[in-house]
PDB file of N, CA and C in Angstrom:
ATOM      1  N   MET A   1       0.875  -1.154   0.021  1.00 83.00           N
ATOM      2  CA  MET A   1      -0.022  -0.020   0.018  1.00 83.00           C
ATOM      3  C   MET A   1       0.893   1.230  -0.018  1.00 83.00           C
ATOM      4  N   ILE A   2       0.627   2.116  -0.897  1.00 86.00           N
ATOM      5  CA  ILE A   2       1.396   3.370  -1.005  1.00 86.00           C
ATOM      6  C   ILE A   2       0.774   4.485  -0.189  1.00 86.00           C
ATOM      7  N   VAL A   3       1.614   5.064   0.690  1.00 89.00           N
ATOM      8  CA  VAL A   3       1.171   6.097   1.528  1.00 89.00           C
ATOM      9  C   VAL A   3       1.976   7.375   1.167  1.00 89.00           C
ATOM     10  N   VAL A   4       1.245   8.457   0.849  1.00 89.00           N
ATOM     11  CA  VAL A   4       1.871   9.702   0.537  1.00 89.00           C
ATOM     12  C   VAL A   4       1.425  10.764   1.619  1.00 89.00           C
ATOM     13  N   PRO A   5       2.317  11.129   2.493  1.00 88.00           N
ATOM     14  CA  PRO A   5       1.949  12.172   3.489  1.00 88.00           C
ATOM     15  C   PRO A   5       1.803  13.505   2.833  1.00 88.00           C
ATOM     16  N   VAL A   6       0.670  14.133   3.094  1.00 89.00           N
ATOM     17  CA  VAL A   6       0.349  15.474   2.548  1.00 89.00           C
ATOM     18  C   VAL A   6       0.511  16.482   3.685  1.00 89.00           C
ATOM     19  N   LYS A   7       1.394  17.421   3.452  1.00 88.00           N
ATOM     20  CA  LYS A   7       1.599  18.477   4.493  1.00 88.00           C
ATOM     21  C   LYS A   7       0.454  19.467   4.422  1.00 88.00           C
ATOM     22  N   GLU A   8       0.287  20.149   5.516  1.00 89.00           N
ATOM     23  CA  GLU A   8      -0.761  21.103   5.563  1.00 89.00           C
ATOM     24  C   GLU A   8      -0.466  22.288   4.594  1.00 89.00           C
ATOM     25  N   GLY A   9      -1.430  22.635   3.791  1.00 89.00           N
ATOM     26  CA  GLY A   9      -1.256  23.698   2.821  1.00 89.00           C
ATOM     27  C   GLY A   9      -0.573  23.290   1.545  1.00 89.00           C
ATOM     28  N   GLU A  10      -0.235  21.998   1.392  1.00 89.00           N
ATOM     29  CA  GLU A  10       0.411  21.508   0.177  1.00 89.00           C
ATOM     30  C   GLU A  10      -0.620  21.332  -0.935  1.00 89.00           C
ATOM     31  N   ASN A  11      -0.198  21.681  -2.073  1.00 91.00           N
ATOM     32  CA  ASN A  11      -1.020  21.595  -3.258  1.00 91.00           C
ATOM     33  C   ASN A  11      -1.380  20.106  -3.568  1.00 91.00           C
ATOM     34  N   ILE A  12      -2.651  19.829  -3.930  1.00 91.00           N
ATOM     35  CA  ILE A  12      -3.108  18.466  -4.170  1.00 91.00           C
ATOM     36  C   ILE A  12      -2.446  17.901  -5.409  1.00 91.00           C
ATOM     37  N   GLU A  13      -2.136  18.748  -6.388  1.00 92.00           N
ATOM     38  CA  GLU A  13      -1.521  18.312  -7.583  1.00 92.00           C
ATOM     39  C   GLU A  13      -0.067  17.773  -7.298  1.00 92.00           C
ATOM     40  N   LYS A  14       0.580  18.472  -6.367  1.00 92.00           N
ATOM     41  CA  LYS A  14       1.956  18.059  -5.982  1.00 92.00           C
ATOM     42  C   LYS A  14       1.890  16.664  -5.292  1.00 92.00           C
ATOM     43  N   ALA A  15       0.874  16.513  -4.415  1.00 91.00           N
ATOM     44  CA  ALA A  15       0.753  15.268  -3.720  1.00 91.00           C
ATOM     45  C   ALA A  15       0.417  14.108  -4.722  1.00 91.00           C
ATOM     46  N   LEU A  16      -0.428  14.425  -5.704  1.00 93.00           N
ATOM     47  CA  LEU A  16      -0.735  13.422  -6.759  1.00 93.00           C
ATOM     48  C   LEU A  16       0.510  13.044  -7.522  1.00 93.00           C
ATOM     49  N   LYS A  17       1.324  14.025  -7.806  1.00 94.00           N
ATOM     50  CA  LYS A  17       2.540  13.751  -8.570  1.00 94.00           C
ATOM     51  C   LYS A  17       3.481  12.836  -7.754  1.00 94.00           C
ATOM     52  N   LYS A  18       3.565  13.062  -6.409  1.00 93.00           N
ATOM     53  CA  LYS A  18       4.346  12.216  -5.545  1.00 93.00           C
ATOM     54  C   LYS A  18       3.832  10.782  -5.623  1.00 93.00           C
ATOM     55  N   PHE A  19       2.492  10.656  -5.573  1.00 93.00           N
ATOM     56  CA  PHE A  19       1.889   9.318  -5.554  1.00 93.00           C
ATOM     57  C   PHE A  19       2.209   8.574  -6.888  1.00 93.00           C
ATOM     58  N   LYS A  20       2.055   9.302  -7.963  1.00 93.00           N
ATOM     59  CA  LYS A  20       2.365   8.693  -9.262  1.00 93.00           C
ATOM     60  C   LYS A  20       3.760   8.209  -9.368  1.00 93.00           C
ATOM     61  N   ARG A  21       4.703   9.047  -8.853  1.00 93.00           N
ATOM     62  CA  ARG A  21       6.125   8.715  -8.890  1.00 93.00           C
ATOM     63  C   ARG A  21       6.382   7.407  -8.066  1.00 93.00           C
ATOM     64  N   LYS A  22       5.789   7.375  -6.887  1.00 93.00           N
ATOM     65  CA  LYS A  22       5.974   6.229  -6.011  1.00 93.00           C
ATOM     66  C   LYS A  22       5.381   4.963  -6.697  1.00 93.00           C
ATOM     67  N   PHE A  23       4.198   5.125  -7.296  1.00 92.00           N
ATOM     68  CA  PHE A  23       3.532   4.029  -7.946  1.00 92.00           C
ATOM     69  C   PHE A  23       4.307   3.501  -9.140  1.00 92.00           C
ATOM     70  N   GLU A  24       4.922   4.406  -9.825  1.00 92.00           N
ATOM     71  CA  GLU A  24       5.763   4.014 -11.046  1.00 92.00           C
ATOM     72  C   GLU A  24       6.985   3.209 -10.565  1.00 92.00           C
ATOM     73  N   LYS A  25       7.563   3.622  -9.431  1.00 92.00           N
ATOM     74  CA  LYS A  25       8.739   2.943  -8.896  1.00 92.00           C
ATOM     75  C   LYS A  25       8.481   1.504  -8.489  1.00 92.00           C
ATOM     76  N   THR A  26       7.221   1.264  -8.061  1.00 92.00           N
ATOM     77  CA  THR A  26       6.911  -0.118  -7.600  1.00 92.00           C
ATOM     78  C   THR A  26       6.901  -1.071  -8.769  1.00 92.00           C
ATOM     79  N   GLY A  27       6.629  -0.615  -9.995  1.00 90.00           N
ATOM     80  CA  GLY A  27       6.692  -1.511 -11.156  1.00 90.00           C
ATOM     81  C   GLY A  27       5.433  -2.384 -11.318  1.00 90.00           C
ATOM     82  N   VAL A  28       4.299  -2.004 -10.732  1.00 91.00           N
ATOM     83  CA  VAL A  28       3.122  -2.829 -10.781  1.00 91.00           C
ATOM     84  C   VAL A  28       2.594  -2.835 -12.202  1.00 91.00           C
ATOM     85  N   VAL A  29       2.523  -1.708 -12.853  1.00 90.00           N
ATOM     86  CA  VAL A  29       2.002  -1.643 -14.208  1.00 90.00           C
ATOM     87  C   VAL A  29       2.830  -2.445 -15.170  1.00 90.00           C
ATOM     88  N   LYS A  30       4.161  -2.295 -15.023  1.00 89.00           N
ATOM     89  CA  LYS A  30       5.083  -3.019 -15.868  1.00 89.00           C
ATOM     90  C   LYS A  30       4.937  -4.534 -15.733  1.00 89.00           C
ATOM     91  N   GLU A  31       4.781  -4.959 -14.501  1.00 91.00           N
ATOM     92  CA  GLU A  31       4.553  -6.378 -14.235  1.00 91.00           C
ATOM     93  C   GLU A  31       3.241  -6.902 -14.780  1.00 91.00           C
ATOM     94  N   LEU A  32       2.178  -6.135 -14.669  1.00 92.00           N
ATOM     95  CA  LEU A  32       0.880  -6.526 -15.245  1.00 92.00           C
ATOM     96  C   LEU A  32       0.935  -6.663 -16.733  1.00 92.00           C
ATOM     97  N   ARG A  33       1.628  -5.753 -17.396  1.00 91.00           N
ATOM     98  CA  ARG A  33       1.755  -5.840 -18.857  1.00 91.00           C
ATOM     99  C   ARG A  33       2.562  -7.056 -19.261  1.00 91.00           C
ATOM    100  N   ALA A  34       3.583  -7.371 -18.455  1.00 88.00           N
ATOM    101  CA  ALA A  34       4.390  -8.556 -18.817  1.00 88.00           C
ATOM    102  C   ALA A  34       3.617  -9.808 -18.594  1.00 88.00           C
ATOM    103  N   ARG A  35       2.708  -9.880 -17.652  1.00 91.00           N
ATOM    104  CA  ARG A  35       1.926 -11.055 -17.351  1.00 91.00           C
ATOM    105  C   ARG A  35       0.771 -11.287 -18.381  1.00 91.00           C
ATOM    106  N   GLN A  36       0.451 -10.248 -19.125  1.00 94.00           N
ATOM    107  CA  GLN A  36      -0.667 -10.400 -20.064  1.00 94.00           C
ATOM    108  C   GLN A  36      -0.360 -11.377 -21.211  1.00 94.00           C
ATOM    109  N   GLN A  37       0.917 -11.496 -21.517  1.00 92.00           N
ATOM    110  CA  GLN A  37       1.301 -12.456 -22.560  1.00 92.00           C
ATOM    111  C   GLN A  37       2.475 -13.251 -22.130  1.00 92.00           C
ATOM    112  N   PHE A  38       2.596 -14.444 -22.695  1.00 92.00           N
ATOM    113  CA  PHE A  38       3.705 -15.352 -22.329  1.00 92.00           C
ATOM    114  C   PHE A  38       4.802 -15.125 -23.353  1.00 92.00           C
ATOM    115  N   ASP A  39       6.037 -14.891 -22.851  1.00 91.00           N
ATOM    116  CA  ASP A  39       7.203 -14.827 -23.708  1.00 91.00           C
ATOM    117  C   ASP A  39       8.129 -15.974 -23.402  1.00 91.00           C
ATOM    118  N   LYS A  40       8.587 -16.596 -24.448  1.00 94.00           N
ATOM    119  CA  LYS A  40       9.465 -17.755 -24.272  1.00 94.00           C
ATOM    120  C   LYS A  40      10.732 -17.297 -23.599  1.00 94.00           C
ATOM    121  N   PRO A  41      11.352 -18.189 -22.835  1.00 95.00           N
ATOM    122  CA  PRO A  41      12.645 -17.819 -22.141  1.00 95.00           C
ATOM    123  C   PRO A  41      13.720 -17.414 -23.156  1.00 95.00           C
ATOM    124  N   SER A  42      13.729 -17.991 -24.334  1.00 97.00           N
ATOM    125  CA  SER A  42      14.775 -17.605 -25.325  1.00 97.00           C
ATOM    126  C   SER A  42      14.548 -16.206 -25.780  1.00 97.00           C
ATOM    127  N   VAL A  43      13.314 -15.766 -25.933  1.00 95.00           N
ATOM    128  CA  VAL A  43      12.984 -14.395 -26.321  1.00 95.00           C
ATOM    129  C   VAL A  43      13.423 -13.421 -25.255  1.00 95.00           C
ATOM    130  N   ILE A  44      13.111 -13.755 -24.053  1.00 94.00           N
ATOM    131  CA  ILE A  44      13.489 -12.927 -22.885  1.00 94.00           C
ATOM    132  C   ILE A  44      15.006 -12.768 -22.826  1.00 94.00           C
ATOM    133  N   ASN A  45      15.722 -13.879 -22.969  1.00 97.00           N
ATOM    134  CA  ASN A  45      17.199 -13.814 -22.941  1.00 97.00           C
ATOM    135  C   ASN A  45      17.757 -12.967 -24.077  1.00 97.00           C
ATOM    136  N   ARG A  46      17.163 -13.076 -25.246  1.00 98.00           N
ATOM    137  CA  ARG A  46      17.618 -12.322 -26.382  1.00 98.00           C
ATOM    138  C   ARG A  46      17.412 -10.818 -26.143  1.00 98.00           C
ATOM    139  N   LEU A  47      16.266 -10.474 -25.564  1.00 96.00           N
ATOM    140  CA  LEU A  47      16.012  -9.052 -25.304  1.00 96.00           C
ATOM    141  C   LEU A  47      16.919  -8.483 -24.234  1.00 96.00           C
ATOM    142  N   LYS A  48      17.263  -9.325 -23.234  1.00 97.00           N
ATOM    143  CA  LYS A  48      18.173  -8.912 -22.223  1.00 97.00           C
ATOM    144  C   LYS A  48      19.559  -8.666 -22.790  1.00 97.00           C
ATOM    145  N   ARG A  49      19.950  -9.590 -23.721  1.00 98.00           N
ATOM    146  CA  ARG A  49      21.273  -9.487 -24.365  1.00 98.00           C
ATOM    147  C   ARG A  49      21.371  -8.240 -25.214  1.00 98.00           C
ATOM    148  N   GLU A  50      20.304  -7.953 -25.993  1.00 98.00           N
ATOM    149  CA  GLU A  50      20.236  -6.771 -26.798  1.00 98.00           C
ATOM    150  C   GLU A  50      20.304  -5.526 -25.992  1.00 98.00           C
ATOM    151  N   ARG A  51      19.603  -5.485 -24.835  1.00 97.00           N
ATOM    152  CA  ARG A  51      19.641  -4.338 -23.978  1.00 97.00           C
ATOM    153  C   ARG A  51      21.013  -4.139 -23.363  1.00 97.00           C
ATOM    154  N   ALA A  52      21.673  -5.219 -23.000  1.00 98.00           N
ATOM    155  CA  ALA A  52      23.010  -5.101 -22.393  1.00 98.00           C
ATOM    156  C   ALA A  52      23.964  -4.503 -23.436  1.00 98.00           C
ATOM    157  N   ILE A  53      23.883  -4.939 -24.693  1.00 97.00           N
ATOM    158  CA  ILE A  53      24.755  -4.479 -25.742  1.00 97.00           C
ATOM    159  C   ILE A  53      24.439  -2.942 -25.950  1.00 97.00           C
ATOM    160  N   TYR A  54      23.212  -2.590 -25.942  1.00 97.00           N
ATOM    161  CA  TYR A  54      22.827  -1.151 -26.092  1.00 97.00           C
ATOM    162  C   TYR A  54      23.432  -0.327 -24.999  1.00 97.00           C
ATOM    163  N   VAL A  55      23.285  -0.762 -23.756  1.00 97.00           N
ATOM    164  CA  VAL A  55      23.759  -0.004 -22.622  1.00 97.00           C
ATOM    165  C   VAL A  55      25.299   0.086 -22.634  1.00 97.00           C
ATOM    166  N   GLN A  56      25.937  -1.021 -23.048  1.00 97.00           N
ATOM    167  CA  GLN A  56      27.379  -1.013 -23.141  1.00 97.00           C
ATOM    168  C   GLN A  56      27.867   0.002 -24.210  1.00 97.00           C
ATOM    169  N   LYS A  57      27.173   0.088 -25.362  1.00 96.00           N
ATOM    170  CA  LYS A  57      27.564   1.067 -26.353  1.00 96.00           C
ATOM    171  C   LYS A  57      27.354   2.476 -25.877  1.00 96.00           C
ATOM    172  N   LEU A  58      26.297   2.711 -25.087  1.00 95.00           N
ATOM    173  CA  LEU A  58      26.083   4.073 -24.521  1.00 95.00           C
ATOM    174  C   LEU A  58      27.197   4.436 -23.581  1.00 95.00           C
ATOM    175  N   GLN A  59      27.603   3.514 -22.773  1.00 95.00           N
ATOM    176  CA  GLN A  59      28.672   3.753 -21.764  1.00 95.00           C
ATOM    177  C   GLN A  59      29.997   4.032 -22.530  1.00 95.00           C
ATOM    178  N   GLN A  60      30.238   3.330 -23.599  1.00 95.00           N
ATOM    179  CA  GLN A  60      31.522   3.500 -24.346  1.00 95.00           C
ATOM    180  C   GLN A  60      31.565   4.884 -24.998  1.00 95.00           C
ATOM    181  N   THR A  61      30.378   5.379 -25.506  1.00 91.00           N
ATOM    182  CA  THR A  61      30.362   6.675 -26.079  1.00 91.00           C
ATOM    183  C   THR A  61      30.508   7.811 -25.106  1.00 91.00           C
ATOM    184  N   GLU A  62      30.165   7.552 -23.868  1.00 87.00           N
ATOM    185  CA  GLU A  62      30.338   8.592 -22.823  1.00 87.00           C
ATOM    186  C   GLU A  62      31.830   8.775 -22.472  1.00 87.00           C
ATOM    187  N   GLU A  63      32.596   7.706 -22.575  1.00 81.00           N
ATOM    188  CA  GLU A  63      33.981   7.800 -22.225  1.00 81.00           C
ATOM    189  C   GLU A  63      34.828   8.432 -23.281  1.00 81.00           C
TER     190      GLU A  63
END
């Protein structure tokens, strides 16, 4: 359960933004979308490998 303490006089939009940020960090929506369809382990491994290669290239260009 996500609890967002709202200070007295704090704008409701700001509190809602805090809630959305906390909710996004929990990864609930991402997990639900992943569970809607079954992906073969080989496909998951391939996607992980492709992402690792992409991240590695980004890190190399920064240096």
